[in-house]
Amino acid sequence: MTDIPGSSSPAPKRESFLRQVKRLAGPYWHCERKAKVRGAILLLLLLTMCQVGLSVWGNYWQRGLYDALELHSVRKVLVQVGVFGIILSLSLTVTAAHLMVKRWLQIDWRAWLTERLTSRWLDEARHYRLGFTPGEHDNPDQRIAEDIRIATESAIGLAHSLTFSLLTLGMFVNILWDVSGGIDVPGTSVHVPGYMVPLAFLYAALGSSFGWVVGRPLVRTTNALQTAEATFRFGLSRVREHSEAIALMRGEPLERAGSGTRFRQVMRDWNRQSLAYLGLVSFGTAYGSLLPILPILVAAPQYISGAMTLGALMQAAQAFQQLTSSLSWPVDNIGEIARCRASAERVLSLHEDMQEMDGYAQAQSGPHIALERVPGDGLAAEDLCIAEPSGRVLIEGLSLRIERGERVLINGDPGVTGSLFKVLGGLWPWGSGCVRLPGVEEMFFVAQRPFLPEGTLREVICYPRMQGACGDDIIIRAMESVGLSRLTARLDEYDNWEQVLPQRVQQQLGFVRVLLHQPPWIFLEEATDAFDPEGERQILDTLFQQLPGSTVLNISFHPDLSVLHGRTVTLNRSTETKVLFGMRRGQNGNGQNGNGQNGNGQNGG
């Protein structure tokens, strides 16, 4: 069977964390401003090397200080105080510069990735079609706004700490080797030089291995918690968006129950993550508490025997801590790795699902509705079959032609007419057949409830153009034509108009947009259902008078409107249960639509 949108596919093999970060960072490394990005990364590396150098200097300074204290030399102690002032001043300067460069990289990478993913999501109606595509891409807005932030900030922070740890490892191995000297194994003639170095590796290896095992569940629980949090936020935003309808229907108890259910899932995932953290934190506490004591206890015999000075003992202890801390980087950062990995997976899955969706559209290997753009021509559908995303046929065998200047009323089954409206808008590929459409710039669609962005009323009316594209005189005349003269004084008022204005006024604003754009082709979907019959007639008469040469295709279920249109097309759902996807073409087709008509319907004029 041919793969289709809506079909299930096997789950992809999970990638390693480093590969995920590489896939996110690779395009940014090669982006259009790569010289600036690479320069900042090089500067960050140099500053990290300075931090390590200052850490080494501080290690030797500590030895000098304790040696001075052991000798009871005031002069040498004061010298060390002066050296410390220099180290402190340089550390503050390097740390401040490092912070600014790192934060610039984090926000720049986030901005670049956000712009890239947002543009892809919003282009070609992917934000709509993605809802019908299988895959892990729930709450794409949260993935773009939150998961990109976490992934970029954490990845750069982890890369810096890993680089710092590797450089520290290289430097302090030599220091610890030299300072710790050698030790004879009791009862043998074996002499072990730099014995504290292998001890540090052994301590870190045991700690890292055990810590990694204890911390592995944290990756899974963190991913689940982030998904639950996003679902909870989305549910609350839906209540805010539809507050009026919920209040009128007294739906608050049900919404409260739904919100409670979603938050209980957050609590369950939180508790699972807490259990994962419990083991990791308990182990980390024990591991960290033993770390500063172990090297002193191990080297104490050399100090007591006089083979090591107090300064050398403290230097060895600090070098041991620095070395084991560097080797323990995976354990120390397992929580941040889990957080970064979970967000990286969510960002990559959104990107990959959009790629898969585009790949299907480009391959056109399965049944699909082919769209052909012919600017200046009419609209025609040939042997059109419209299906649900699941493959169930809604209507088939539909042949329809609409010439320029016609006014056509379409009624029938709401599921069929609504899907046809989306097919003409280029949003619905599920089905088969061919549709020839005018150019994109010639077409204007008015949905049942127009989208009203938050902003000034002028911005709302001019949408999707910029507000400066429409002059005040033109806007006011259009508003007066549709009966909205009372709102002309509020053009520069900022508000959430979707919540403020009743649905009829919102639909009137939709017609204001039509009059401003003056498109050759106008497609309406129940765009006047909030009007009373007389108001509906008046608004359509105004549209026809203002734009006499425009073609109007009006989906409406008010039979009285047929006298205002040249003809009426009735589209009914297929009476037989048929599945399009995966069957041989023509196996179930009979060349007719669901009601046995030829698709041209009946003449209403």
Coordinates of C-alpha atoms in Angstrom, one line a residue:
M1 CA 0.0 0.0 0.0
T2 CA 1.2 3.5 -0.8
D3 CA 2.1 5.6 2.2
I4 CA -0.3 8.6 2.5
P5 CA -0.8 11.5 4.9
G6 CA -2.5 10.1 8.0
S7 CA -1.0 6.6 7.6
S8 CA 1.1 5.2 10.4
S9 CA 4.9 4.7 10.0
P10 CA 7.4 2.8 12.1
A11 CA 9.0 4.8 14.8
P12 CA 12.4 6.1 13.9
K13 CA 15.5 4.8 15.7
R14 CA 16.5 7.0 18.5
E15 CA 19.6 9.0 17.9
S16 CA 22.5 9.7 20.3
F17 CA 22.5 13.0 22.1
L18 CA 25.7 14.2 20.3
R19 CA 24.1 13.4 16.9
Q20 CA 21.0 15.4 17.9
V21 CA 23.1 18.4 18.9
K22 CA 25.1 18.1 15.7
R23 CA 22.0 18.2 13.6
L24 CA 20.8 21.3 15.4
A25 CA 24.2 23.0 15.4
G26 CA 25.5 22.0 12.0
P27 CA 23.3 24.3 9.9
Y28 CA 24.0 27.2 12.3
W29 CA 27.7 26.7 11.9
H30 CA 27.3 26.9 8.1
C31 CA 24.6 29.7 8.1
E32 CA 24.8 32.9 6.2
R33 CA 26.5 34.8 9.0
K34 CA 29.0 32.0 9.7
A35 CA 32.0 34.3 9.9
K36 CA 30.5 36.1 12.9
V37 CA 29.3 32.9 14.5
R38 CA 32.7 31.1 14.1
G39 CA 34.5 34.2 15.4
A40 CA 32.3 34.2 18.5
I41 CA 32.9 30.5 19.1
L42 CA 36.7 31.0 18.7
L43 CA 36.6 33.9 21.2
L44 CA 34.6 31.7 23.6
L45 CA 37.2 29.0 23.3
L46 CA 40.0 31.4 24.0
L47 CA 38.2 32.8 27.1
T48 CA 37.6 29.3 28.3
M49 CA 41.4 28.6 28.0
C50 CA 42.0 31.7 30.0
Q51 CA 39.7 30.4 32.7
V52 CA 41.6 27.2 32.8
G53 CA 44.9 29.0 32.9
L54 CA 43.7 31.2 35.8
S55 CA 42.5 28.0 37.6
V56 CA 46.0 26.5 37.2
W57 CA 47.6 29.7 38.5
G58 CA 45.2 29.7 41.5
N59 CA 46.3 26.1 42.2
Y60 CA 50.0 27.1 42.4
W61 CA 49.0 30.3 44.4
Q62 CA 47.3 28.1 47.0
R63 CA 50.5 26.0 47.4
G64 CA 52.5 29.2 47.9
L65 CA 50.0 30.5 50.5
Y66 CA 50.0 27.4 52.6
D67 CA 53.8 27.1 52.4
A68 CA 54.0 30.8 53.6
L69 CA 51.6 30.0 56.5
E70 CA 53.7 26.9 57.4
L71 CA 56.8 29.1 57.5
H72 CA 55.0 31.8 59.6
S73 CA 56.3 34.4 57.1
V74 CA 54.3 37.6 57.1
R75 CA 56.2 38.9 54.0
K76 CA 55.4 35.8 51.9
V77 CA 51.8 35.9 53.0
L78 CA 51.5 39.5 51.9
V79 CA 53.1 38.7 48.6
Q80 CA 50.5 35.9 48.1
V81 CA 47.7 38.4 49.0
G82 CA 49.0 40.7 46.2
V83 CA 49.1 37.9 43.7
F84 CA 45.6 36.9 44.7
G85 CA 44.4 40.4 43.9
I86 CA 45.9 40.1 40.4
I87 CA 44.3 36.6 39.9
L88 CA 40.9 38.0 41.1
S89 CA 41.0 41.0 38.8
L90 CA 41.8 38.9 35.8
S91 CA 39.2 36.3 36.7
L92 CA 36.5 38.9 37.0
T93 CA 37.4 40.4 33.6
V94 CA 37.6 37.0 31.8
T95 CA 34.4 35.7 33.5
A96 CA 32.5 38.9 32.5
A97 CA 33.7 38.7 28.9
H98 CA 33.0 35.0 28.7
L99 CA 29.5 35.5 30.0
M100 CA 28.6 38.1 27.4
V101 CA 30.0 36.1 24.5
K102 CA 28.3 32.9 25.6
R103 CA 24.9 34.6 26.1
W104 CA 25.3 36.3 22.7
L105 CA 25.8 32.9 21.1
Q106 CA 22.8 31.4 22.9
I107 CA 20.4 34.1 21.9
D108 CA 21.8 34.4 18.3
W109 CA 21.5 30.6 17.8
R110 CA 18.0 30.6 19.3
A111 CA 17.0 33.6 17.1
W112 CA 18.4 31.9 13.9
L113 CA 16.7 28.5 14.7
T114 CA 13.4 30.2 15.7
E115 CA 13.2 32.2 12.6
R116 CA 14.1 29.2 10.4
L117 CA 11.6 26.8 12.1
T118 CA 8.8 29.4 12.4
S119 CA 9.1 30.4 8.7
R120 CA 8.9 26.8 7.7
W121 CA 6.0 26.1 10.0
L122 CA 4.0 29.2 8.7
D123 CA 4.9 28.8 5.0
E124 CA 2.5 26.9 2.6
A125 CA -0.1 26.3 5.4
R126 CA 2.1 23.7 7.1
H127 CA 0.8 24.9 10.5
Y128 CA -2.7 23.7 9.3
R129 CA -1.7 20.6 7.5
L130 CA 0.6 19.4 10.3
G131 CA -2.5 18.8 12.4
F132 CA -3.5 16.0 10.1
T133 CA 0.0 14.4 9.8
P134 CA 1.1 11.6 12.1
G135 CA 4.2 12.0 14.3
E136 CA 5.4 13.6 17.5
H137 CA 4.7 17.2 16.9
D138 CA 2.1 18.2 19.5
N139 CA 2.1 21.8 20.6
P140 CA 4.4 23.2 17.9
D141 CA 4.1 26.6 19.4
Q142 CA 5.6 25.4 22.7
R143 CA 8.3 23.6 20.8
I144 CA 9.3 26.7 19.0
A145 CA 9.0 29.1 21.9
E146 CA 10.3 26.9 24.8
D147 CA 12.1 23.9 23.5
I148 CA 14.4 25.9 21.1
R149 CA 15.3 28.1 24.1
I150 CA 16.2 25.1 26.3
A151 CA 18.0 23.3 23.5
T152 CA 20.2 26.2 22.5
E153 CA 21.0 27.5 25.9
S154 CA 21.7 24.1 27.4
A155 CA 23.8 22.9 24.4
I156 CA 26.1 25.9 24.5
G157 CA 26.4 25.7 28.3
L158 CA 27.2 22.0 28.1
A159 CA 29.7 22.5 25.3
H160 CA 31.5 25.1 27.4
S161 CA 31.6 23.0 30.6
L162 CA 32.8 20.0 28.6
T163 CA 35.6 22.0 27.0
F164 CA 36.6 23.5 30.3
S165 CA 36.6 20.0 31.8
L166 CA 38.8 18.5 29.1
L167 CA 41.3 21.4 29.3
T168 CA 41.3 21.1 33.1
L169 CA 41.9 17.4 32.8
G170 CA 44.9 17.9 30.6
M171 CA 46.4 20.5 32.8
F172 CA 45.8 19.0 36.2
V173 CA 46.9 15.5 35.3
N174 CA 50.5 16.8 35.1
I175 CA 50.2 18.8 38.2
L176 CA 48.8 15.9 40.3
W177 CA 51.4 13.6 38.9
D178 CA 54.3 15.9 39.8
V179 CA 53.0 16.9 43.3
S180 CA 51.8 13.5 44.5
G181 CA 55.2 11.9 43.9
G182 CA 55.4 8.1 44.2
I183 CA 54.5 5.5 46.7
D184 CA 55.8 2.0 47.5
V185 CA 53.2 -0.8 47.6
P186 CA 53.4 -2.2 51.2
G187 CA 55.1 -5.6 51.3
T188 CA 56.5 -5.4 47.8
S189 CA 59.2 -3.6 45.9
V190 CA 56.7 -2.0 43.5
H191 CA 56.9 1.7 43.2
V192 CA 53.9 3.6 41.8
P193 CA 54.8 7.1 40.5
G194 CA 52.0 9.7 40.5
Y195 CA 49.8 7.3 42.4
M196 CA 47.0 9.9 43.0
V197 CA 46.4 10.2 39.2
P198 CA 45.1 6.6 38.7
L199 CA 43.3 6.9 42.0
A200 CA 41.5 9.9 40.7
F201 CA 40.6 8.1 37.4
L202 CA 39.3 5.1 39.4
Y203 CA 37.3 7.2 41.7
A204 CA 35.8 9.2 38.8
A205 CA 35.1 6.1 36.7
L206 CA 33.3 4.3 39.5
G207 CA 31.3 7.5 40.3
S208 CA 30.4 8.2 36.6
S209 CA 29.4 4.6 35.9
F210 CA 27.1 4.3 38.9
G211 CA 25.8 7.9 38.5
W212 CA 25.0 7.3 34.8
V213 CA 23.0 4.2 35.6
V214 CA 21.1 6.0 38.4
G215 CA 20.4 9.0 36.2
R216 CA 19.3 7.3 33.0
P217 CA 15.5 7.4 33.9
L218 CA 15.8 11.2 34.2
V219 CA 15.9 11.5 30.3
R220 CA 12.6 9.7 29.9
T221 CA 10.9 11.4 32.8
T222 CA 12.0 14.9 31.7
N223 CA 10.7 14.4 28.2
A224 CA 7.3 13.2 29.6
L225 CA 7.1 16.1 32.0
Q226 CA 7.8 18.7 29.3
T227 CA 5.1 17.2 27.1
A228 CA 2.6 17.2 30.0
E229 CA 3.5 20.9 30.8
A230 CA 3.0 21.9 27.2
T231 CA -0.4 20.2 27.1
F232 CA -1.5 21.8 30.3
R233 CA -0.5 25.3 29.0
F234 CA -2.3 24.6 25.7
G235 CA -5.5 23.7 27.5
L236 CA -5.5 26.9 29.5
S237 CA -4.8 29.0 26.3
R238 CA -7.8 27.3 24.7
V239 CA -10.0 28.4 27.6
R240 CA -8.8 31.9 27.2
E241 CA -9.4 32.0 23.5
H242 CA -13.0 30.6 23.8
S243 CA -13.9 32.2 27.1
E244 CA -17.1 33.7 25.8
A245 CA -18.6 30.5 24.5
I246 CA -17.5 28.6 27.6
A247 CA -19.1 31.2 29.8
L248 CA -22.4 31.3 27.9
M249 CA -22.7 27.5 27.9
R250 CA -21.7 27.3 31.6
G251 CA -18.9 25.0 30.6
E252 CA -16.6 26.0 33.4
P253 CA -17.0 22.8 35.4
L254 CA -16.1 20.7 32.5
E255 CA -13.1 22.9 31.6
R256 CA -12.1 22.8 35.3
A257 CA -12.2 19.0 35.2
G258 CA -10.2 18.9 32.0
S259 CA -7.6 21.3 33.4
G260 CA -7.4 19.2 36.6
T261 CA -6.9 16.0 34.6
R262 CA -4.1 17.6 32.6
F263 CA -2.5 19.0 35.7
R264 CA -2.7 15.7 37.5
Q265 CA -0.7 14.2 34.6
V266 CA 1.8 17.0 35.2
M267 CA 2.0 15.9 38.9
R268 CA 2.4 12.3 38.0
D269 CA 5.3 13.1 35.6
W270 CA 6.7 15.5 38.2
N271 CA 6.7 12.7 40.8
R272 CA 8.4 10.3 38.4
Q273 CA 11.0 12.9 37.7
S274 CA 11.4 13.5 41.4
L275 CA 12.1 9.8 41.9
A276 CA 14.7 9.9 39.1
Y277 CA 16.3 13.0 40.7
L278 CA 16.2 11.3 44.2
G279 CA 18.7 8.6 43.3
L280 CA 20.9 11.0 41.3
V281 CA 21.0 13.6 44.0
S282 CA 21.6 11.1 46.8
F283 CA 24.5 9.6 45.0
G284 CA 25.8 13.1 44.0
T285 CA 25.7 14.2 47.7
A286 CA 27.7 11.2 48.8
Y287 CA 30.1 11.5 45.9
G288 CA 30.7 15.2 46.5
S289 CA 31.1 15.0 50.2
L290 CA 33.9 12.4 49.9
L291 CA 35.7 14.2 47.2
P292 CA 37.5 17.0 49.3
I293 CA 38.4 14.5 52.1
L294 CA 39.7 11.5 50.1
P295 CA 42.9 13.1 48.6
I296 CA 43.9 14.6 52.0
L297 CA 43.5 11.2 53.7
V298 CA 45.4 9.5 50.9
A299 CA 48.3 12.0 50.9
A300 CA 48.4 12.5 54.7
P301 CA 51.1 9.8 55.3
Q302 CA 53.5 11.7 53.0
Y303 CA 52.8 14.9 54.8
I304 CA 53.2 13.3 58.3
S305 CA 56.5 11.7 57.2
G306 CA 57.8 15.1 56.0
A307 CA 58.0 14.1 52.3
M308 CA 55.4 16.7 51.4
T309 CA 54.9 20.2 52.6
L310 CA 51.5 21.6 53.7
G311 CA 51.4 23.7 50.5
A312 CA 52.1 20.6 48.4
L313 CA 49.4 18.6 50.3
M314 CA 46.7 21.3 49.7
Q315 CA 47.8 21.7 46.0
A316 CA 47.5 17.9 45.5
A317 CA 44.1 17.9 47.2
Q318 CA 42.8 20.7 45.0
A319 CA 44.4 19.1 41.9
F320 CA 42.7 15.8 42.8
Q321 CA 39.4 17.6 43.1
Q322 CA 39.8 19.4 39.8
L323 CA 40.8 16.2 38.0
T324 CA 37.9 14.1 39.4
S325 CA 35.5 17.0 38.7
S326 CA 36.6 17.0 35.1
L327 CA 36.3 13.3 34.8
S328 CA 32.8 13.4 36.5
W329 CA 31.4 15.8 33.9
P330 CA 28.8 13.2 32.6
V331 CA 27.5 12.6 36.1
D332 CA 27.4 16.2 37.1
N333 CA 25.5 17.2 34.0
I334 CA 23.2 14.3 33.5
G335 CA 20.2 16.4 34.5
E336 CA 21.1 19.1 32.1
I337 CA 21.8 16.6 29.4
A338 CA 18.4 15.0 29.9
R339 CA 16.7 18.4 29.7
C340 CA 18.6 19.4 26.6
R341 CA 18.1 16.1 24.9
A342 CA 14.3 16.1 25.5
S343 CA 14.0 19.6 24.0
A344 CA 16.3 18.7 21.1
E345 CA 14.1 15.7 20.3
R346 CA 11.0 17.8 20.4
V347 CA 12.5 20.4 18.0
L348 CA 13.9 17.8 15.6
S349 CA 10.7 15.8 15.5
L350 CA 8.7 18.9 14.5
H351 CA 11.3 19.7 11.8
E352 CA 11.3 16.1 10.6
D353 CA 7.6 15.7 10.4
M354 CA 7.3 18.9 8.3
Q355 CA 10.1 17.5 6.0
E356 CA 8.2 14.2 5.8
M357 CA 5.0 16.0 5.0
D358 CA 6.7 18.0 2.3
G359 CA 8.4 14.9 0.9
Y360 CA 5.0 13.2 0.4
A361 CA 3.7 16.3 -1.3
Q362 CA 6.6 16.5 -3.7
A363 CA 6.7 12.7 -4.4
Q364 CA 3.0 12.6 -5.1
S365 CA 3.2 8.9 -5.1
G366 CA -0.2 8.2 -3.7
P367 CA -3.7 9.5 -4.3
H368 CA -3.8 13.3 -4.0
I369 CA -5.6 16.3 -5.3
A370 CA -3.6 18.0 -8.0
L371 CA -3.8 21.8 -8.1
E372 CA -3.0 23.7 -11.3
R373 CA -2.7 27.5 -11.3
V374 CA -3.8 29.4 -14.5
P375 CA -3.9 33.1 -13.8
G376 CA -6.7 34.9 -15.6
D377 CA -8.7 31.7 -16.3
G378 CA -11.8 30.2 -14.7
L379 CA -12.1 27.5 -12.1
A380 CA -12.6 23.8 -13.0
A381 CA -12.7 20.5 -11.1
E382 CA -12.4 17.3 -13.1
D383 CA -13.3 13.9 -11.7
L384 CA -12.6 15.2 -8.2
C385 CA -12.7 12.9 -5.2
I386 CA -12.5 14.5 -1.7
A387 CA -11.6 12.2 1.2
E388 CA -11.0 12.6 4.9
P389 CA -7.3 12.3 6.1
S390 CA -8.1 8.8 7.1
G391 CA -8.9 7.9 3.5
R392 CA -12.7 7.7 3.8
V393 CA -14.4 9.2 0.7
L394 CA -16.6 12.2 1.2
I395 CA -17.6 12.8 -2.4
E396 CA -16.3 11.4 -5.7
G397 CA -16.8 12.0 -9.4
L398 CA -17.3 15.7 -9.0
S399 CA -16.9 17.8 -12.1
L400 CA -17.5 21.5 -11.8
R401 CA -16.7 24.6 -13.8
I402 CA -17.1 28.2 -12.8
E403 CA -16.5 31.0 -15.3
R404 CA -15.2 34.4 -14.4
G405 CA -17.9 36.8 -13.2
E406 CA -20.3 34.0 -12.1
R407 CA -22.0 34.0 -8.7
V408 CA -22.5 30.5 -7.5
L409 CA -24.2 29.3 -4.3
I410 CA -22.9 25.9 -2.9
N411 CA -24.9 24.0 -0.3
G412 CA -25.4 20.4 0.7
D413 CA -23.5 18.4 3.3
P414 CA -21.4 20.7 5.5
G415 CA -18.5 18.2 5.7
V416 CA -18.3 18.1 1.9
T417 CA -18.7 21.8 1.3
G418 CA -16.2 22.6 4.1
S419 CA -13.6 20.3 2.6
L420 CA -14.2 21.7 -0.9
F421 CA -13.5 25.2 0.5
K422 CA -10.2 23.9 1.9
V423 CA -9.3 22.2 -1.4
L424 CA -9.8 25.5 -3.3
G425 CA -7.6 27.2 -0.6
G426 CA -4.8 24.7 -1.2
L427 CA -5.2 23.2 2.3
W428 CA -6.7 19.8 1.6
P429 CA -4.6 17.3 -0.4
W430 CA -6.6 14.2 0.6
G431 CA -8.4 12.8 -2.4
S432 CA -7.8 12.5 -6.1
G433 CA -8.5 14.4 -9.3
C434 CA -7.5 17.7 -10.6
V435 CA -8.5 21.3 -9.8
R436 CA -7.6 24.2 -12.0
L437 CA -7.5 27.5 -10.1
P438 CA -6.9 31.2 -10.8
G439 CA -3.6 32.7 -9.6
V440 CA -3.1 33.0 -5.8
E441 CA -3.1 36.8 -5.9
E442 CA -6.5 36.7 -7.6
M443 CA -8.3 34.7 -4.9
F444 CA -9.6 35.9 -1.5
F445 CA -11.1 33.6 1.1
V446 CA -13.5 34.7 3.9
A447 CA -14.1 32.0 6.5
Q448 CA -17.1 31.8 8.9
R449 CA -15.2 33.6 11.6
P450 CA -12.4 35.8 10.2
F451 CA -9.1 35.9 12.0
L452 CA -8.7 39.1 14.0
P453 CA -5.1 39.6 15.2
E454 CA -4.6 41.5 18.4
G455 CA -3.7 45.1 17.6
T456 CA -5.4 48.3 16.4
L457 CA -8.6 48.1 14.5
R458 CA -6.8 49.5 11.5
E459 CA -4.3 46.6 11.6
V460 CA -7.2 44.2 11.9
I461 CA -9.0 45.6 8.8
C462 CA -5.9 45.7 6.7
Y463 CA -4.8 42.2 7.5
P464 CA -2.9 40.4 5.9
R465 CA -1.5 43.6 4.4
M466 CA 0.5 46.1 6.5
Q467 CA -1.7 48.9 7.9
G468 CA 0.0 51.5 5.8
A469 CA -1.2 49.8 2.6
C470 CA -4.7 51.1 3.0
G471 CA -5.6 54.8 3.2
D472 CA -8.1 56.1 5.8
D473 CA -10.6 57.3 3.2
I474 CA -10.8 53.9 1.6
I475 CA -11.1 52.1 4.9
I476 CA -13.8 54.5 6.1
R477 CA -15.8 54.1 2.9
A478 CA -15.6 50.3 3.1
M479 CA -16.7 50.3 6.7
E480 CA -19.7 52.6 6.0
S481 CA -20.7 50.4 3.0
V482 CA -21.1 47.3 5.3
G483 CA -22.7 49.3 8.1
L484 CA -19.8 49.8 10.5
S485 CA -19.6 53.6 10.4
R486 CA -19.9 53.6 14.2
L487 CA -16.4 52.0 14.5
T488 CA -14.6 54.4 12.3
A489 CA -13.6 56.5 15.3
R490 CA -11.8 53.5 16.8
L491 CA -9.4 52.8 14.0
D492 CA -6.4 53.5 16.2
E493 CA -7.7 51.8 19.3
Y494 CA -5.7 48.7 20.4
D495 CA -7.7 45.7 21.7
N496 CA -8.3 42.0 21.5
W497 CA -11.1 42.5 18.9
E498 CA -11.9 38.8 18.7
Q499 CA -13.1 38.9 22.3
V500 CA -14.6 42.4 22.1
L501 CA -16.7 42.3 18.9
P502 CA -19.8 40.1 18.4
Q503 CA -19.6 37.6 15.6
R504 CA -21.8 39.6 13.2
V505 CA -19.4 42.6 13.4
Q506 CA -16.5 40.2 12.9
Q507 CA -18.1 38.9 9.8
Q508 CA -18.8 42.5 8.6
L509 CA -15.1 43.2 9.0
G510 CA -14.4 40.2 6.8
F511 CA -16.4 42.0 4.0
V512 CA -14.6 45.2 4.7
R513 CA -11.4 43.4 3.9
V514 CA -12.9 42.1 0.6
L515 CA -13.9 45.6 -0.4
L516 CA -10.3 46.8 0.3
H517 CA -8.6 44.1 -1.6
Q518 CA -11.1 44.0 -4.5
P519 CA -10.1 40.5 -5.6
P520 CA -11.3 39.0 -8.9
W521 CA -12.3 35.8 -7.1
I522 CA -14.1 35.7 -3.8
F523 CA -14.7 32.5 -1.8
L524 CA -17.1 32.7 1.2
E525 CA -17.8 29.9 3.7
E526 CA -20.8 30.6 5.8
A527 CA -19.5 34.2 6.0
T528 CA -23.0 35.6 6.7
D529 CA -24.5 33.0 9.0
A530 CA -24.5 35.5 11.9
F531 CA -26.8 37.9 9.9
D532 CA -30.5 38.0 9.9
P533 CA -32.1 37.3 6.5
E534 CA -32.5 41.0 5.6
G535 CA -29.0 41.9 6.7
E536 CA -27.6 38.9 4.8
R537 CA -29.2 40.1 1.6
Q538 CA -28.0 43.7 2.1
I539 CA -24.4 42.7 2.7
L540 CA -24.3 40.5 -0.4
D541 CA -26.0 43.2 -2.5
T542 CA -23.4 45.6 -1.3
L543 CA -20.6 43.1 -2.3
F544 CA -22.1 42.5 -5.8
Q545 CA -22.6 46.3 -6.4
Q546 CA -19.2 47.3 -5.2
L547 CA -17.4 44.5 -7.1
P548 CA -19.6 43.7 -10.1
G549 CA -16.9 42.0 -12.0
S550 CA -15.7 39.6 -9.3
T551 CA -16.6 35.9 -9.3
V552 CA -18.3 34.9 -6.0
L553 CA -18.4 31.3 -4.8
N554 CA -20.6 31.3 -1.7
I555 CA -21.0 28.3 0.6
S556 CA -24.2 28.8 2.6
F557 CA -27.1 26.7 3.8
H558 CA -29.7 29.5 3.6
P559 CA -32.0 28.6 0.7
D560 CA -33.3 32.1 0.3
L561 CA -29.9 33.2 -1.0
S562 CA -30.3 31.2 -4.2
V563 CA -32.1 34.2 -5.9
L564 CA -29.0 36.3 -5.5
H565 CA -26.8 33.8 -7.3
G566 CA -26.7 32.7 -10.9
R567 CA -26.9 29.0 -10.0
T568 CA -26.8 26.6 -7.1
V569 CA -24.6 23.5 -6.7
T570 CA -25.7 20.9 -4.2
L571 CA -23.0 18.6 -2.8
N572 CA -24.0 15.6 -0.8
R573 CA -21.9 13.0 1.0
S574 CA -21.3 9.7 -0.6
T575 CA -23.9 7.2 0.6
E576 CA -21.5 4.3 0.4
T577 CA -18.6 3.7 2.8
K578 CA -15.5 3.8 0.6
V579 CA -11.8 4.1 1.3
L580 CA -9.6 5.8 -1.3
F581 CA -6.1 5.2 0.0
G582 CA -4.5 2.0 -1.0
M583 CA -7.2 0.8 -3.5
R584 CA -6.9 0.5 -7.2
R585 CA -8.1 3.6 -9.0
G586 CA -11.6 3.1 -10.2
Q587 CA -12.2 0.0 -8.1
N588 CA -15.1 1.6 -6.3
G589 CA -15.7 4.7 -8.5
N590 CA -18.9 5.1 -10.4
G591 CA -18.2 8.4 -12.0
Q592 CA -20.8 10.2 -9.9
N593 CA -20.8 12.2 -6.8
G594 CA -22.7 11.2 -3.7
N595 CA -26.2 12.2 -4.9
G596 CA -25.8 10.9 -8.4
Q597 CA -25.7 14.3 -10.0
N598 CA -23.0 15.4 -12.4
G599 CA -21.6 18.0 -9.9
N600 CA -23.0 21.0 -11.7
G601 CA -26.0 20.8 -9.4
Q602 CA -29.2 22.6 -10.2
N603 CA -29.7 26.0 -11.7
G604 CA -31.0 28.4 -9.1
G605 CA -31.5 31.5 -11.2

